[in-house]
JSON list of C-alpha atoms in Angstrom, two decimals:
[
{"chain": "I", "resi": 1, "resn": "UNK", "atom": "CA", "xyz": [-38.42, 50.41, -80.07]},
{"chain": "I", "resi": 2, "resn": "UNK", "atom": "CA", "xyz": [-38.47, 46.99, -81.71]},
{"chain": "I", "resi": 3, "resn": "UNK", "atom": "CA", "xyz": [-39.71, 43.93, -79.89]},
{"chain": "I", "resi": 4, "resn": "UNK", "atom": "CA", "xyz": [-37.07, 42.29, -77.74]},
{"chain": "I", "resi": 5, "resn": "UNK", "atom": "CA", "xyz": [-34.98, 45.45, -77.37]},
{"chain": "I", "resi": 6, "resn": "UNK", "atom": "CA", "xyz": [-34.59, 46.96, -73.94]},
{"chain": "I", "resi": 7, "resn": "UNK", "atom": "CA", "xyz": [-33.30, 50.34, -72.98]},
{"chain": "I", "resi": 8, "resn": "UNK", "atom": "CA", "xyz": [-30.39, 49.74, -70.62]},
{"chain": "I", "resi": 9, "resn": "UNK", "atom": "CA", "xyz": [-30.06, 52.70, -68.26]},
{"chain": "I", "resi": 10, "resn": "UNK", "atom": "CA", "xyz": [-27.85, 51.31, -65.51]},
{"chain": "I", "resi": 11, "resn": "UNK", "atom": "CA", "xyz": [-24.74, 49.35, -66.48]},
{"chain": "I", "resi": 12, "resn": "UNK", "atom": "CA", "xyz": [-24.38, 45.87, -65.07]},
{"chain": "I", "resi": 13, "resn": "UNK", "atom": "CA", "xyz": [-22.37, 45.50, -61.85]},
{"chain": "I", "resi": 14, "resn": "UNK", "atom": "CA", "xyz": [-19.60, 43.79, -63.84]},
{"chain": "I", "resi": 15, "resn": "UNK", "atom": "CA", "xyz": [-19.24, 46.73, -66.25]},
{"chain": "I", "resi": 16, "resn": "UNK", "atom": "CA", "xyz": [-19.39, 49.21, -63.37]},
{"chain": "I", "resi": 17, "resn": "UNK", "atom": "CA", "xyz": [-16.69, 47.39, -61.39]},
{"chain": "I", "resi": 18, "resn": "UNK", "atom": "CA", "xyz": [-14.43, 47.08, -64.45]},
{"chain": "I", "resi": 19, "resn": "UNK", "atom": "CA", "xyz": [-14.72, 50.78, -65.28]},
{"chain": "I", "resi": 20, "resn": "UNK", "atom": "CA", "xyz": [-14.13, 51.87, -61.70]},
{"chain": "I", "resi": 21, "resn": "UNK", "atom": "CA", "xyz": [-11.12, 49.57, -61.20]},
{"chain": "I", "resi": 22, "resn": "UNK", "atom": "CA", "xyz": [-9.67, 50.71, -64.54]},
{"chain": "I", "resi": 23, "resn": "UNK", "atom": "CA", "xyz": [-10.08, 54.36, -63.49]},
{"chain": "I", "resi": 24, "resn": "UNK", "atom": "CA", "xyz": [-8.47, 53.61, -60.13]},
{"chain": "I", "resi": 25, "resn": "UNK", "atom": "CA", "xyz": [-5.47, 52.01, -61.86]},
{"chain": "I", "resi": 26, "resn": "UNK", "atom": "CA", "xyz": [-5.10, 55.00, -64.20]},
{"chain": "I", "resi": 27, "resn": "UNK", "atom": "CA", "xyz": [-5.25, 57.44, -61.27]},
{"chain": "I", "resi": 28, "resn": "UNK", "atom": "CA", "xyz": [-2.67, 55.37, -59.39]},
{"chain": "I", "resi": 29, "resn": "UNK", "atom": "CA", "xyz": [-0.36, 55.60, -62.41]},
{"chain": "I", "resi": 30, "resn": "UNK", "atom": "CA", "xyz": [-0.83, 59.39, -62.23]},
{"chain": "I", "resi": 31, "resn": "UNK", "atom": "CA", "xyz": [0.05, 59.48, -58.50]},
{"chain": "I", "resi": 32, "resn": "UNK", "atom": "CA", "xyz": [3.19, 61.58, -59.01]},
{"chain": "I", "resi": 33, "resn": "UNK", "atom": "CA", "xyz": [1.31, 64.15, -61.10]},
{"chain": "I", "resi": 34, "resn": "UNK", "atom": "CA", "xyz": [-1.55, 64.20, -58.59]},
{"chain": "I", "resi": 35, "resn": "UNK", "atom": "CA", "xyz": [0.85, 64.85, -55.69]},
{"chain": "I", "resi": 36, "resn": "UNK", "atom": "CA", "xyz": [2.28, 67.85, -57.54]},
{"chain": "I", "resi": 37, "resn": "UNK", "atom": "CA", "xyz": [-1.15, 69.15, -58.55]},
{"chain": "I", "resi": 38, "resn": "UNK", "atom": "CA", "xyz": [-2.72, 68.69, -55.10]},
{"chain": "I", "resi": 39, "resn": "UNK", "atom": "CA", "xyz": [0.23, 70.18, -53.21]},
{"chain": "I", "resi": 40, "resn": "UNK", "atom": "CA", "xyz": [-1.01, 72.98, -50.98]},
{"chain": "I", "resi": 41, "resn": "UNK", "atom": "CA", "xyz": [-4.70, 72.21, -51.47]},
{"chain": "I", "resi": 42, "resn": "UNK", "atom": "CA", "xyz": [-5.04, 70.16, -48.29]},
{"chain": "I", "resi": 43, "resn": "UNK", "atom": "CA", "xyz": [-6.30, 67.12, -50.24]},
{"chain": "I", "resi": 44, "resn": "UNK", "atom": "CA", "xyz": [-4.22, 63.95, -50.13]},
{"chain": "I", "resi": 45, "resn": "UNK", "atom": "CA", "xyz": [-3.89, 61.76, -53.22]},
{"chain": "I", "resi": 46, "resn": "UNK", "atom": "CA", "xyz": [-5.57, 58.84, -51.46]},
{"chain": "I", "resi": 47, "resn": "UNK", "atom": "CA", "xyz": [-8.54, 60.99, -50.48]},
{"chain": "I", "resi": 48, "resn": "UNK", "atom": "CA", "xyz": [-8.77, 62.43, -53.99]},
{"chain": "I", "resi": 49, "resn": "UNK", "atom": "CA", "xyz": [-8.80, 58.96, -55.59]},
{"chain": "I", "resi": 50, "resn": "UNK", "atom": "CA", "xyz": [-11.43, 57.76, -53.09]},
{"chain": "I", "resi": 51, "resn": "UNK", "atom": "CA", "xyz": [-13.66, 60.77, -53.79]},
{"chain": "I", "resi": 52, "resn": "UNK", "atom": "CA", "xyz": [-13.35, 60.27, -57.58]},
{"chain": "I", "resi": 53, "resn": "UNK", "atom": "CA", "xyz": [-14.28, 56.59, -57.30]},
{"chain": "I", "resi": 54, "resn": "UNK", "atom": "CA", "xyz": [-17.20, 57.48, -55.06]},
{"chain": "I", "resi": 55, "resn": "UNK", "atom": "CA", "xyz": [-18.44, 60.03, -57.61]},
{"chain": "I", "resi": 56, "resn": "UNK", "atom": "CA", "xyz": [-18.28, 57.36, -60.33]},
{"chain": "I", "resi": 57, "resn": "UNK", "atom": "CA", "xyz": [-20.16, 54.91, -58.14]},
{"chain": "I", "resi": 58, "resn": "UNK", "atom": "CA", "xyz": [-22.93, 57.41, -57.32]},
{"chain": "I", "resi": 59, "resn": "UNK", "atom": "CA", "xyz": [-23.49, 58.53, -60.93]},
{"chain": "I", "resi": 60, "resn": "UNK", "atom": "CA", "xyz": [-23.84, 55.57, -63.32]},
{"chain": "I", "resi": 61, "resn": "UNK", "atom": "CA", "xyz": [-24.13, 57.94, -66.32]},
{"chain": "I", "resi": 62, "resn": "UNK", "atom": "CA", "xyz": [-20.40, 58.65, -65.97]},
{"chain": "I", "resi": 63, "resn": "UNK", "atom": "CA", "xyz": [-19.66, 55.01, -66.75]},
{"chain": "I", "resi": 64, "resn": "UNK", "atom": "CA", "xyz": [-20.74, 55.66, -70.34]},
{"chain": "I", "resi": 65, "resn": "UNK", "atom": "CA", "xyz": [-18.08, 58.37, -70.76]},
{"chain": "I", "resi": 66, "resn": "UNK", "atom": "CA", "xyz": [-14.71, 57.78, -72.32]},
{"chain": "I", "resi": 67, "resn": "UNK", "atom": "CA", "xyz": [-12.04, 56.83, -69.83]},
{"chain": "I", "resi": 68, "resn": "UNK", "atom": "CA", "xyz": [-9.78, 59.57, -71.18]},
{"chain": "I", "resi": 69, "resn": "UNK", "atom": "CA", "xyz": [-12.35, 62.30, -70.53]},
{"chain": "I", "resi": 70, "resn": "UNK", "atom": "CA", "xyz": [-12.91, 61.07, -66.96]},
{"chain": "I", "resi": 71, "resn": "UNK", "atom": "CA", "xyz": [-9.18, 61.13, -66.18]},
{"chain": "I", "resi": 72, "resn": "UNK", "atom": "CA", "xyz": [-8.72, 64.56, -67.81]},
{"chain": "I", "resi": 73, "resn": "UNK", "atom": "CA", "xyz": [-11.60, 65.97, -65.74]},
{"chain": "I", "resi": 74, "resn": "UNK", "atom": "CA", "xyz": [-10.10, 64.51, -62.57]},
{"chain": "I", "resi": 75, "resn": "UNK", "atom": "CA", "xyz": [-6.66, 65.97, -63.33]},
{"chain": "I", "resi": 76, "resn": "UNK", "atom": "CA", "xyz": [-8.27, 69.37, -63.96]},
{"chain": "I", "resi": 77, "resn": "UNK", "atom": "CA", "xyz": [-10.04, 69.17, -60.59]},
{"chain": "I", "resi": 78, "resn": "UNK", "atom": "CA", "xyz": [-6.71, 68.34, -58.93]},
{"chain": "I", "resi": 79, "resn": "UNK", "atom": "CA", "xyz": [-5.00, 71.21, -60.72]},
{"chain": "I", "resi": 80, "resn": "UNK", "atom": "CA", "xyz": [-7.66, 73.63, -59.50]},
{"chain": "I", "resi": 81, "resn": "UNK", "atom": "CA", "xyz": [-7.52, 72.15, -55.98]},
{"chain": "I", "resi": 82, "resn": "UNK", "atom": "CA", "xyz": [-11.22, 71.30, -56.06]},
{"chain": "I", "resi": 83, "resn": "UNK", "atom": "CA", "xyz": [-12.70, 68.31, -54.31]},
{"chain": "I", "resi": 84, "resn": "UNK", "atom": "CA", "xyz": [-15.45, 66.50, -56.17]},
{"chain": "I", "resi": 85, "resn": "UNK", "atom": "CA", "xyz": [-18.86, 65.83, -54.74]},
{"chain": "I", "resi": 86, "resn": "UNK", "atom": "CA", "xyz": [-20.19, 66.55, -51.28]},
{"chain": "I", "resi": 87, "resn": "UNK", "atom": "CA", "xyz": [-18.35, 69.79, -50.57]},
{"chain": "I", "resi": 88, "resn": "UNK", "atom": "CA", "xyz": [-19.81, 71.37, -53.68]},
{"chain": "I", "resi": 89, "resn": "UNK", "atom": "CA", "xyz": [-16.47, 72.44, -55.12]},
{"chain": "I", "resi": 90, "resn": "UNK", "atom": "CA", "xyz": [-16.91, 70.60, -58.41]},
{"chain": "I", "resi": 91, "resn": "UNK", "atom": "CA", "xyz": [-18.90, 67.86, -60.10]},
{"chain": "I", "resi": 92, "resn": "UNK", "atom": "CA", "xyz": [-18.29, 65.38, -62.90]},
{"chain": "I", "resi": 93, "resn": "UNK", "atom": "CA", "xyz": [-21.02, 65.64, -65.52]},
{"chain": "I", "resi": 94, "resn": "UNK", "atom": "CA", "xyz": [-21.73, 63.55, -68.63]},
{"chain": "I", "resi": 95, "resn": "UNK", "atom": "CA", "xyz": [-22.20, 65.36, -71.95]},
{"chain": "I", "resi": 96, "resn": "UNK", "atom": "CA", "xyz": [-22.71, 63.98, -75.43]},
{"chain": "I", "resi": 97, "resn": "UNK", "atom": "CA", "xyz": [-20.39, 65.33, -78.10]},
{"chain": "I", "resi": 98, "resn": "UNK", "atom": "CA", "xyz": [-20.82, 64.96, -81.84]},
{"chain": "I", "resi": 99, "resn": "UNK", "atom": "CA", "xyz": [-17.51, 63.60, -83.12]},
{"chain": "I", "resi": 100, "resn": "UNK", "atom": "CA", "xyz": [-18.58, 63.10, -86.74]},
{"chain": "I", "resi": 101, "resn": "UNK", "atom": "CA", "xyz": [-16.71, 64.74, -89.59]},
{"chain": "I", "resi": 102, "resn": "UNK", "atom": "CA", "xyz": [-18.33, 67.67, -91.36]},
{"chain": "I", "resi": 103, "resn": "UNK", "atom": "CA", "xyz": [-21.21, 66.63, -93.69]},
{"chain": "I", "resi": 104, "resn": "UNK", "atom": "CA", "xyz": [-21.33, 63.16, -92.11]},
{"chain": "I", "resi": 105, "resn": "UNK", "atom": "CA", "xyz": [-24.22, 61.78, -90.09]},
{"chain": "I", "resi": 106, "resn": "UNK", "atom": "CA", "xyz": [-23.96, 62.58, -86.38]},
{"chain": "I", "resi": 107, "resn": "UNK", "atom": "CA", "xyz": [-21.88, 60.25, -84.25]},
{"chain": "I", "resi": 108, "resn": "UNK", "atom": "CA", "xyz": [-22.29, 60.88, -80.54]},
{"chain": "I", "resi": 109, "resn": "UNK", "atom": "CA", "xyz": [-19.73, 60.09, -77.86]},
{"chain": "I", "resi": 110, "resn": "UNK", "atom": "CA", "xyz": [-20.30, 60.42, -74.11]},
{"chain": "I", "resi": 111, "resn": "UNK", "atom": "CA", "xyz": [-17.66, 62.57, -72.45]},
{"chain": "I", "resi": 112, "resn": "UNK", "atom": "CA", "xyz": [-17.07, 63.66, -68.90]},
{"chain": "I", "resi": 113, "resn": "UNK", "atom": "CA", "xyz": [-16.60, 67.31, -68.02]},
{"chain": "I", "resi": 114, "resn": "UNK", "atom": "CA", "xyz": [-15.68, 69.06, -64.81]},
{"chain": "I", "resi": 115, "resn": "UNK", "atom": "CA", "xyz": [-18.27, 71.58, -63.64]},
{"chain": "I", "resi": 116, "resn": "UNK", "atom": "CA", "xyz": [-17.15, 73.83, -60.79]},
{"chain": "I", "resi": 117, "resn": "UNK", "atom": "CA", "xyz": [-19.80, 74.60, -58.18]},
{"chain": "I", "resi": 118, "resn": "UNK", "atom": "CA", "xyz": [-20.22, 78.03, -56.61]},
{"chain": "I", "resi": 119, "resn": "UNK", "atom": "CA", "xyz": [-18.28, 76.94, -53.53]},
{"chain": "I", "resi": 120, "resn": "UNK", "atom": "CA", "xyz": [-15.38, 75.81, -55.69]},
{"chain": "I", "resi": 121, "resn": "UNK", "atom": "CA", "xyz": [-15.33, 79.12, -57.54]},
{"chain": "I", "resi": 122, "resn": "UNK", "atom": "CA", "xyz": [-15.42, 81.07, -54.28]},
{"chain": "I", "resi": 123, "resn": "UNK", "atom": "CA", "xyz": [-12.72, 78.86, -52.78]},
{"chain": "I", "resi": 124, "resn": "UNK", "atom": "CA", "xyz": [-10.49, 79.29, -55.84]},
{"chain": "I", "resi": 125, "resn": "UNK", "atom": "CA", "xyz": [-10.94, 83.05, -55.88]},
{"chain": "I", "resi": 126, "resn": "UNK", "atom": "CA", "xyz": [-10.19, 83.21, -52.16]},
{"chain": "I", "resi": 127, "resn": "UNK", "atom": "CA", "xyz": [-7.00, 81.16, -52.62]},
{"chain": "I", "resi": 128, "resn": "UNK", "atom": "CA", "xyz": [-5.81, 83.49, -55.36]},
{"chain": "I", "resi": 129, "resn": "UNK", "atom": "CA", "xyz": [-6.50, 86.53, -53.18]},
{"chain": "I", "resi": 130, "resn": "UNK", "atom": "CA", "xyz": [-9.08, 88.00, -55.55]},
{"chain": "I", "resi": 131, "resn": "UNK", "atom": "CA", "xyz": [-11.75, 88.23, -52.87]},
{"chain": "I", "resi": 132, "resn": "UNK", "atom": "CA", "xyz": [-11.71, 88.37, -49.13]},
{"chain": "I", "resi": 133, "resn": "UNK", "atom": "CA", "xyz": [-14.28, 86.45, -47.16]},
{"chain": "I", "resi": 134, "resn": "UNK", "atom": "CA", "xyz": [-15.78, 88.64, -44.50]},
{"chain": "I", "resi": 135, "resn": "UNK", "atom": "CA", "xyz": [-17.68, 87.55, -41.41]},
{"chain": "I", "resi": 136, "resn": "UNK", "atom": "CA", "xyz": [-20.65, 89.71, -40.48]}
]
C-alpha cells in the first residue's frame, strides 16, 4: 500500500446513515408488495423493515453492496416468509461478483445475497407440509 493510503473497513457514520435511510425509503415504497408477500407468515411489515435495518446496522460489510441487491434479497426473504437475523431463519451476506465482460480485466461489485439458515429451511418445509415436527 502506498504512503498516505488507508484501508477503510468501516464506512463513516454519514455513509452508513445515508445507506440505511435510503434502504428504509425503498422498503417503504414496497410496502404494498411486502404486505402481500408477508401475508400468513406472522411477520408485520413494520417488524420486517425494522429487522432489515437492524441487520444492515450490525453488518457494515452490507453497506458496500448495491442497493438493488439488498432490496432484492429482502423481498426474497419476505416471499419465503423468513425473518432475518436473530431467529436464524435467514441472513444477508455480502459477496463479490465479477461483472466484467468476457476477456476484460476483472471488475468486482459487492452484492447482497440471502442465505437461509437451517431453522429457516426447517420452518419453510414445515409450512409446506413436507415434514412434520415431532416432539419426543
